[in-house]
PDB file of C-alpha atoms in Angstrom:
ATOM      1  CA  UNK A   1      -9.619   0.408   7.567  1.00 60.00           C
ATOM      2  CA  UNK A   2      -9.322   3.693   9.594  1.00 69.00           C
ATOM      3  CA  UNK A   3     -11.856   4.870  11.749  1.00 78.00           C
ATOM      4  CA  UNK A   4     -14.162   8.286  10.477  1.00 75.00           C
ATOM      5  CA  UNK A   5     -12.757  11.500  11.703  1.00 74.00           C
ATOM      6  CA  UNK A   6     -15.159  14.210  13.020  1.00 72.00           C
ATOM      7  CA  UNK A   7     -14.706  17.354  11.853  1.00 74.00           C
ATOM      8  CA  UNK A   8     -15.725  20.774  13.052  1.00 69.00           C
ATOM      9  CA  UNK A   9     -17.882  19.157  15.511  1.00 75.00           C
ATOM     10  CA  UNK A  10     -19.735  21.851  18.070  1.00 78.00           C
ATOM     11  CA  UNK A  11     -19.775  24.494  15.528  1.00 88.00           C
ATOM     12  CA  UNK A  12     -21.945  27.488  14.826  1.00 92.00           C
ATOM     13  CA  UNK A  13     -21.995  28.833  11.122  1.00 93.00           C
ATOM     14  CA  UNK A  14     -22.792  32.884  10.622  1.00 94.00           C
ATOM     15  CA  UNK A  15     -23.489  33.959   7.576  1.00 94.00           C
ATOM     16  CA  UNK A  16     -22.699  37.272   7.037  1.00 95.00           C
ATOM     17  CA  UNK A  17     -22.787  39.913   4.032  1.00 92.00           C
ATOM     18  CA  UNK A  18     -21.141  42.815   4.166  1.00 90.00           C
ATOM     19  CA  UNK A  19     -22.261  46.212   4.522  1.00 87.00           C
ATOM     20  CA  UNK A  20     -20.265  48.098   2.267  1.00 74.00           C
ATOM     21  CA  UNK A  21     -16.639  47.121   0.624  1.00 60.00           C
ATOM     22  CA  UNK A  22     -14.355  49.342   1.023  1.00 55.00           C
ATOM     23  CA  UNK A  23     -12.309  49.388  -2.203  1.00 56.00           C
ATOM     24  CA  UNK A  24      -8.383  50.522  -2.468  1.00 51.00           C
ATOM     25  CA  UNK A  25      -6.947  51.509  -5.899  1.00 52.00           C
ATOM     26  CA  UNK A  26     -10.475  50.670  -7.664  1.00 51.00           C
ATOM     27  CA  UNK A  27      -9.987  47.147  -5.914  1.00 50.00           C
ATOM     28  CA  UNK A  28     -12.155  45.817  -3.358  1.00 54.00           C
ATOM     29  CA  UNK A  29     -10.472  44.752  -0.405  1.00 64.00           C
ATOM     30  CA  UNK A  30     -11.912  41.343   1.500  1.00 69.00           C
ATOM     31  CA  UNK A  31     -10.817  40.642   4.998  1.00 76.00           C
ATOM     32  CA  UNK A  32      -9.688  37.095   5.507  1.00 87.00           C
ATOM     33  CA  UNK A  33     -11.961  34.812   7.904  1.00 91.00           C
ATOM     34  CA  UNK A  34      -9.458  35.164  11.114  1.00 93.00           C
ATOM     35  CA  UNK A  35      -9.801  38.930  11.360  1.00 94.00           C
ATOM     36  CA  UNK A  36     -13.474  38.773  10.699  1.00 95.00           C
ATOM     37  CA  UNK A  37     -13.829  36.147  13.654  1.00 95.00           C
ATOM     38  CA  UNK A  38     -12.040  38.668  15.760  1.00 96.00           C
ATOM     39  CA  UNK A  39     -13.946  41.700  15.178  1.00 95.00           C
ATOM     40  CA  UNK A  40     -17.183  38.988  15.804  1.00 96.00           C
ATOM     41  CA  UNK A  41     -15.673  38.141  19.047  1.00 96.00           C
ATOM     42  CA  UNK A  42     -14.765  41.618  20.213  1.00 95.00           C
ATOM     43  CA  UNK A  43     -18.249  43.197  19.599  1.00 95.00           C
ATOM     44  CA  UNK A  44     -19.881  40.552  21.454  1.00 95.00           C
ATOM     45  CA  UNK A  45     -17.161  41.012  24.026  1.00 95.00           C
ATOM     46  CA  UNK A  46     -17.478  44.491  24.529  1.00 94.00           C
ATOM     47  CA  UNK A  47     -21.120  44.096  26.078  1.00 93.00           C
ATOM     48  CA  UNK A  48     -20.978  44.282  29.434  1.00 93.00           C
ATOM     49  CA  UNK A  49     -24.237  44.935  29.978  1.00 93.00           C
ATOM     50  CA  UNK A  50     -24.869  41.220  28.799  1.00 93.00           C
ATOM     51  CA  UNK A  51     -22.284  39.133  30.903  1.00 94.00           C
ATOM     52  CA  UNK A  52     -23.051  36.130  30.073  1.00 95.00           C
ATOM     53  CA  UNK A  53     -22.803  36.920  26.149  1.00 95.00           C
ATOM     54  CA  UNK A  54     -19.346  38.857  26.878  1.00 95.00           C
ATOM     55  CA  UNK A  55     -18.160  35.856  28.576  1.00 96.00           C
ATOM     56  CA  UNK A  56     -19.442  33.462  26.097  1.00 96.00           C
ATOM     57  CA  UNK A  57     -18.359  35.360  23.615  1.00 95.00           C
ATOM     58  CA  UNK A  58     -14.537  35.537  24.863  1.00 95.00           C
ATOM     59  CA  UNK A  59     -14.325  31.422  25.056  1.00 95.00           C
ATOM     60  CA  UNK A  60     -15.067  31.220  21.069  1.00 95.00           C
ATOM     61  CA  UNK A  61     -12.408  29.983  19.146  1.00 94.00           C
ATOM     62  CA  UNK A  62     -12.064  30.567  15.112  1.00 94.00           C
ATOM     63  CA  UNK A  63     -13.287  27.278  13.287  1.00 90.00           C
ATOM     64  CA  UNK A  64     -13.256  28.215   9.968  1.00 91.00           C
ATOM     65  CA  UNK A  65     -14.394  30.427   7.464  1.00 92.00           C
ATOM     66  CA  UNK A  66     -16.286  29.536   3.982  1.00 88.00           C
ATOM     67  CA  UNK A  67     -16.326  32.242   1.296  1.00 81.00           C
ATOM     68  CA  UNK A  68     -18.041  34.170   0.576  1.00 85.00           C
ATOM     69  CA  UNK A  69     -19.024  34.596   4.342  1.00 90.00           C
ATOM     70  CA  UNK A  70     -19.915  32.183   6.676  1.00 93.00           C
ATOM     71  CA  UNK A  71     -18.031  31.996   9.953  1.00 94.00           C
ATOM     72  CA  UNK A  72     -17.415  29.109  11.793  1.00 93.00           C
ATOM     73  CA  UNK A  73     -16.903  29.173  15.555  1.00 94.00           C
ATOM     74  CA  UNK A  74     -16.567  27.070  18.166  1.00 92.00           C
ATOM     75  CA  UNK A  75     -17.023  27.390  22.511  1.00 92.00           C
ATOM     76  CA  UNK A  76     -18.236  25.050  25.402  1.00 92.00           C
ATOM     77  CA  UNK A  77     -21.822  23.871  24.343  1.00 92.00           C
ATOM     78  CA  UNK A  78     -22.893  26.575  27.598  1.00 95.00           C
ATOM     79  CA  UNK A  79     -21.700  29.090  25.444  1.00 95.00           C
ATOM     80  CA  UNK A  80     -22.884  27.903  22.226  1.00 94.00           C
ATOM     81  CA  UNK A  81     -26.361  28.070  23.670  1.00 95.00           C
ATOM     82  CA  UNK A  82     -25.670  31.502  25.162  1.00 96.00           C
ATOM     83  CA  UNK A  83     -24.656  32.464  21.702  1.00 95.00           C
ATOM     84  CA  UNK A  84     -28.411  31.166  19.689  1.00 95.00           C
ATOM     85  CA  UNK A  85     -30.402  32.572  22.775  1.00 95.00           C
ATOM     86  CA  UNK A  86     -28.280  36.110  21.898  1.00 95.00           C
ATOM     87  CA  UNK A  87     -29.586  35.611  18.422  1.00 95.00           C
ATOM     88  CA  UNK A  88     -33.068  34.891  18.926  1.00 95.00           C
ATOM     89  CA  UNK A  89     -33.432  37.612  21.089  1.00 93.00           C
ATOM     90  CA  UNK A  90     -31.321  39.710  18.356  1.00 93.00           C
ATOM     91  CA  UNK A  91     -28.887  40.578  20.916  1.00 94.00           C
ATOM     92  CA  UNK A  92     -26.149  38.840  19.191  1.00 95.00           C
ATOM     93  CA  UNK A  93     -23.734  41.630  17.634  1.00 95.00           C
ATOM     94  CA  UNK A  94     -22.202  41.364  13.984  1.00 94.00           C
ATOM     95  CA  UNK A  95     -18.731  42.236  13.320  1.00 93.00           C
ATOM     96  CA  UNK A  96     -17.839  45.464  12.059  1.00 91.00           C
ATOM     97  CA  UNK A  97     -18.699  46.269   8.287  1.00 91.00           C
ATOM     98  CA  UNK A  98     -20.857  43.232   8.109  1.00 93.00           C
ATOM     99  CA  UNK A  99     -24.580  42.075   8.822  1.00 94.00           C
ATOM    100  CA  UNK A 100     -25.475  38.479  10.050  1.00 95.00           C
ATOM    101  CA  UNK A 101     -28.086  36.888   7.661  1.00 94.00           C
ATOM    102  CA  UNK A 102     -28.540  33.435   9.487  1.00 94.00           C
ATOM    103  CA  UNK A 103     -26.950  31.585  12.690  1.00 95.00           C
ATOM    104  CA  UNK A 104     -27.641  27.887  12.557  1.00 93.00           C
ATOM    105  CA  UNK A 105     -25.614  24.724  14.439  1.00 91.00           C
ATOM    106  CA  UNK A 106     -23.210  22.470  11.840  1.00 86.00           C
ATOM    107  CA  UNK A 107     -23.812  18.970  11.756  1.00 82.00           C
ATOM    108  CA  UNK A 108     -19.463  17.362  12.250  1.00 75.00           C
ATOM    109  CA  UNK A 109     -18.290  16.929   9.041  1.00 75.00           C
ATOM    110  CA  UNK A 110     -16.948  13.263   8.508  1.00 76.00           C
ATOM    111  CA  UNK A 111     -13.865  12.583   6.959  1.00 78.00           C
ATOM    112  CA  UNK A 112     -12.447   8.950   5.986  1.00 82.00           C
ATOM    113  CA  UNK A 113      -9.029   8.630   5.801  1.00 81.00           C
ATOM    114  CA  UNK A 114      -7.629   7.008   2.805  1.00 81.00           C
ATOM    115  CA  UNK A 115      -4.825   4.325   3.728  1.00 82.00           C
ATOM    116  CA  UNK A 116      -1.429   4.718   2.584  1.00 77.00           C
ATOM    117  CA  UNK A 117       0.404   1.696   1.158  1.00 79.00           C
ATOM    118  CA  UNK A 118       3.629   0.869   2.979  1.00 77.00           C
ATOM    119  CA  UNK A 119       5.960   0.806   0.150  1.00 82.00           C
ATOM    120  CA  UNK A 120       7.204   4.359  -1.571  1.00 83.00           C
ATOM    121  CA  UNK A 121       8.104   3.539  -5.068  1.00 90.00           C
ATOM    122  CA  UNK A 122      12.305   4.102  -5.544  1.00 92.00           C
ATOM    123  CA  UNK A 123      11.666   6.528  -8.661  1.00 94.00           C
ATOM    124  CA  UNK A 124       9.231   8.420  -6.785  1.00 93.00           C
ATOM    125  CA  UNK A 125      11.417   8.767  -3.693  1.00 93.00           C
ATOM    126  CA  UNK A 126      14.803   9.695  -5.880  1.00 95.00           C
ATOM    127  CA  UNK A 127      12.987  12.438  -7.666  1.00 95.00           C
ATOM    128  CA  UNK A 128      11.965  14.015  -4.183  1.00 95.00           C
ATOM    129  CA  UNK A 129      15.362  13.665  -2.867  1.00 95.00           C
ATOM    130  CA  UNK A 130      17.326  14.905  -6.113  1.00 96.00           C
ATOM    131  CA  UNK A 131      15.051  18.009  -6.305  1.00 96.00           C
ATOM    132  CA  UNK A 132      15.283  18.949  -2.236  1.00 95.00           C
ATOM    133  CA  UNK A 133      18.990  18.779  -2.774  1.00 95.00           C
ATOM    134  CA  UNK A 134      19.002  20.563  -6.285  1.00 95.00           C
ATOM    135  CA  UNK A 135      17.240  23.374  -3.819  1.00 94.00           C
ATOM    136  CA  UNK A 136      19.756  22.978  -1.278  1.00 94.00           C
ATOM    137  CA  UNK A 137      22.446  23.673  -3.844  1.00 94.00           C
ATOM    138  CA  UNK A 138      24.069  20.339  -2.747  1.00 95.00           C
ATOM    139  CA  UNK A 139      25.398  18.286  -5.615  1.00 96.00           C
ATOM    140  CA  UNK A 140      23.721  15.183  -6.457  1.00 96.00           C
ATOM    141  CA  UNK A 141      26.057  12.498  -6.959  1.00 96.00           C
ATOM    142  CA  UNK A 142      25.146   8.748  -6.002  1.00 95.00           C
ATOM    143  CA  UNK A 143      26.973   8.855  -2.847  1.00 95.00           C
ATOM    144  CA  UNK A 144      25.804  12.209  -1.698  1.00 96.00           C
ATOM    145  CA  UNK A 145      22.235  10.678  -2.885  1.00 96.00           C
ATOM    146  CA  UNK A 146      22.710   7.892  -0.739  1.00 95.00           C
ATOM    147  CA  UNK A 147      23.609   9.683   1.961  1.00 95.00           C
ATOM    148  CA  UNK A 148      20.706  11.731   1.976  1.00 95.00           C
ATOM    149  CA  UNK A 149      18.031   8.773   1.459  1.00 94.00           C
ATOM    150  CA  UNK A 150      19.725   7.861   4.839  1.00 92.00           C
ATOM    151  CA  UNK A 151      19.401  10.968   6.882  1.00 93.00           C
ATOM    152  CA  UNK A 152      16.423  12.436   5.478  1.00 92.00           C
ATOM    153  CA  UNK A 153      14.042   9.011   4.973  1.00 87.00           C
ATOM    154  CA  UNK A 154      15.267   6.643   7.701  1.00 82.00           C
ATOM    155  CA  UNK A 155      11.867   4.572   6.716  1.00 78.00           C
ATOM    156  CA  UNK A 156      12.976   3.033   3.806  1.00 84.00           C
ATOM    157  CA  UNK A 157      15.437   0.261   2.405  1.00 88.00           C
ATOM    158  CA  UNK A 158      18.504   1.918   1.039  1.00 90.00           C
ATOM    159  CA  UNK A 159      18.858   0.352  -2.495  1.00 92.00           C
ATOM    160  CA  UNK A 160      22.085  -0.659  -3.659  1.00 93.00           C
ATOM    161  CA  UNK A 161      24.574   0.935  -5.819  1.00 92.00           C
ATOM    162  CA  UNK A 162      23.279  -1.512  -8.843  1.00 94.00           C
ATOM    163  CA  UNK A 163      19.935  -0.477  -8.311  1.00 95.00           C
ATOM    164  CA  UNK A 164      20.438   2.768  -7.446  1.00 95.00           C
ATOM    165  CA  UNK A 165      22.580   3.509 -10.969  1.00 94.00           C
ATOM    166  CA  UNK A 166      19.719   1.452 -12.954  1.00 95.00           C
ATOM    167  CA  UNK A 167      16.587   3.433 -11.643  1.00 95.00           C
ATOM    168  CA  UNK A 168      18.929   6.297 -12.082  1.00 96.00           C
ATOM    169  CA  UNK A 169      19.432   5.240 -15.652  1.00 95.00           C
ATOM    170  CA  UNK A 170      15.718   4.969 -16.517  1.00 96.00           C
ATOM    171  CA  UNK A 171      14.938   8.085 -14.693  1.00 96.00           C
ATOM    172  CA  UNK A 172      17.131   9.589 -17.483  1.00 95.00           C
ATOM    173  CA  UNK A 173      15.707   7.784 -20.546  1.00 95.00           C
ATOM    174  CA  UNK A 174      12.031   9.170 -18.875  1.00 95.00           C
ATOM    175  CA  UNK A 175      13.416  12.723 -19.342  1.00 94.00           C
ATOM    176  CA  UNK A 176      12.933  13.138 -15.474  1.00 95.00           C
ATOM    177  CA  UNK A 177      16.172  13.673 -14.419  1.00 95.00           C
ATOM    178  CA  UNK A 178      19.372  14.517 -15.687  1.00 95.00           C
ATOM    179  CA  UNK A 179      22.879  14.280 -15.040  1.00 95.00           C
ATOM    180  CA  UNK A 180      26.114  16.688 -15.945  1.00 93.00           C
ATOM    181  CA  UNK A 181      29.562  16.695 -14.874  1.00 90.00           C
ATOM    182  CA  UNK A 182      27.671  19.169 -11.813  1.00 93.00           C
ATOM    183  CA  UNK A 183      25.797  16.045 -10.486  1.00 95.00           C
ATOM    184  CA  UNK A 184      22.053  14.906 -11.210  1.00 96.00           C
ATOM    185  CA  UNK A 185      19.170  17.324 -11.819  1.00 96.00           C
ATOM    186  CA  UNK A 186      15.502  17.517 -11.935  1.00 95.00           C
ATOM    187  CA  UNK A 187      14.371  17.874 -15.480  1.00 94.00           C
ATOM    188  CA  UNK A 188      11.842  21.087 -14.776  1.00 90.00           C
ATOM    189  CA  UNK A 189      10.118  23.619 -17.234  1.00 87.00           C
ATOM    190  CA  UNK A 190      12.772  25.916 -17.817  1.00 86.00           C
ATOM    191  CA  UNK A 191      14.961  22.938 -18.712  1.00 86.00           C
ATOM    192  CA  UNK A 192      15.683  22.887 -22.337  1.00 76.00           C
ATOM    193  CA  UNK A 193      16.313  19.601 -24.810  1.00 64.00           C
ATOM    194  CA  UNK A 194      18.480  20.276 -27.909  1.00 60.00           C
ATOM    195  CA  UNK A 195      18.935  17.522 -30.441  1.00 53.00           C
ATOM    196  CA  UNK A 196      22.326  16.906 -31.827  1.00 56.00           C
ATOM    197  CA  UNK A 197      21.801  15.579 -34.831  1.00 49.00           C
ATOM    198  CA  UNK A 198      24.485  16.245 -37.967  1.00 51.00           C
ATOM    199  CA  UNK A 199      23.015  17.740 -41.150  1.00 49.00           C
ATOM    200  CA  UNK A 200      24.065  14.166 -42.818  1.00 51.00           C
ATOM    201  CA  UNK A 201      21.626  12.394 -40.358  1.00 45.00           C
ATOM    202  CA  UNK A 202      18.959  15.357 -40.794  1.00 44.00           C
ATOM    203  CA  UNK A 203      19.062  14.021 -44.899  1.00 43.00           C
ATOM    204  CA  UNK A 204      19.059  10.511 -44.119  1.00 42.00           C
ATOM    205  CA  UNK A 205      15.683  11.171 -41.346  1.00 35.00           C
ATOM    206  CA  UNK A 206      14.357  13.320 -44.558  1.00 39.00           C
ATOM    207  CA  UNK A 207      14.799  10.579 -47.314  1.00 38.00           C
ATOM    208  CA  UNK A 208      13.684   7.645 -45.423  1.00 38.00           C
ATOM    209  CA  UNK A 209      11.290   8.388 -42.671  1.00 37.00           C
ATOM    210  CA  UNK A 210      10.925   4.843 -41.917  1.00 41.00           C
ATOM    211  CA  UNK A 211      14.519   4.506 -40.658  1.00 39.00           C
ATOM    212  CA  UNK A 212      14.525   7.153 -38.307  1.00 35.00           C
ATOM    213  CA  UNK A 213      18.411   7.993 -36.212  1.00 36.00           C
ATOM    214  CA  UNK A 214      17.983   8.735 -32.863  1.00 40.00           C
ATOM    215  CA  UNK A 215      18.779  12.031 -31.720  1.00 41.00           C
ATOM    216  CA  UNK A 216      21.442  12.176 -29.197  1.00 46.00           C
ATOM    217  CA  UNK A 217      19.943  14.770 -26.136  1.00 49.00           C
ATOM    218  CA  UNK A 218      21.399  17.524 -24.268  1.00 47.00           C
ATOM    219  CA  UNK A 219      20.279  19.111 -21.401  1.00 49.00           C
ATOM    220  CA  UNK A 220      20.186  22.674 -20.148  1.00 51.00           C
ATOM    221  CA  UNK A 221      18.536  24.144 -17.067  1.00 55.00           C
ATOM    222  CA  UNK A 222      18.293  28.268 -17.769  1.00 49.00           C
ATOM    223  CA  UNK A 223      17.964  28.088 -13.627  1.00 53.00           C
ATOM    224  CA  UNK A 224      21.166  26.288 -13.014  1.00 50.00           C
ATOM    225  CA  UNK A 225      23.327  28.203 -15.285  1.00 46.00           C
ATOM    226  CA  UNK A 226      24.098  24.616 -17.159  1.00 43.00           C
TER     227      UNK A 226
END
């Protein structure tokens, strides 16, 4: 089983509310948690009365940030501690446009990492590698497929060309992929099935609903240009 991860450990949470929002267009505009760590770091920078806060404050680094306001920072534990003595003593400054409600420590946050099997099922793999390659523009053929199983997932066994054209084949019949004289695609949203079906099999599906012909399917990808 793998070992607990600690994370954010050493942190500082501020959580801050804003003084006014500025709005653009009739829409408010809300400054993302990277540039509100760095005006938080600059004002408490820029006092040089207070050395030991401006030097504290320039050894934070950007944690994290939680809407709708908290700021998480980390620093040395010296500076952390400079950092709640500046807020008891309500020396510690807020960044601009904002007003700091509540400073408190953050117990690490522990995170168990789920295991991954060691086996990536074939399907799963062949739809990854036909869609990177559909992106690609490079057309999907069994060999080209094979080749790029080998360059681009060196981890797993290369299946053979019988299994490869039978996992291809129920791939297919799954509507998940599907092949033209262009080469195999990913079956996607914008790809369209029509039925082929002759108006003498449409009256025979009509007068006996029990016996029911199955529709022969065609594929067509609007992105593609199939």
């Amino acid at each position: 089983m793998a070992r607990p991860v600690q994370l954010a450990p050493g942190s500082l949470a501020l959580v801050l509310c804003r003084l006014e929002a500025p709005k653009v267009a009739g829409v408010a505009e809300e400054p993302g948690g990277r540039a509100v760590f760095c005006a938080f770091r600059r004002a408490n920078a820029r006092c040089f009365w207070n050395s030991r806060l401006a030097r504290a404050a320039s050894r934070l680094t950007f944690q994290g940030w939680l809407r709708p306001g908290v700021l998480l920072v980390h620093a040395p534990p010296a500076c952390l501690q400079v950092l709640r003595d500046a807020w008891c003593r309500r020396a510690l400054r807020p960044p601009r446009g904002f007003r700091i409600k509540a400073v408190g420590d953050v117990f690490p946050v522990q995170m168990n990492p789920i295991v991954q099997s060691q086996f990536i099922p074939l399907a799963e793999v062949l739809c990854c590698a036909i869609s990177d390659m559909n992106a690609a523009q490079i057309v999907v053929t069994q060999d080209s497929l094979l080749e790029h199983l080998m360059k681009h997932y060196p981890g797993i066994a290369i299946p053979s060309q019988d299994i490869l054209y039978t996992t291809l084949g129920t791939l297919i019949k799954e509507r998940k992929i599907y092949h033209t004289g262009e080469g195999y695609f990913i079956v996607t949203p914008q790809t369209y099935f029509i039925t082929n079906t002759t108006p003498q099999e449409n009256k025979r599906v009509r007068s006996d609903e029990r016996h029911v012909t199955p529709a022969c399917i065609t594929y067509l990808d609007t992105e593609s240009g199939i």
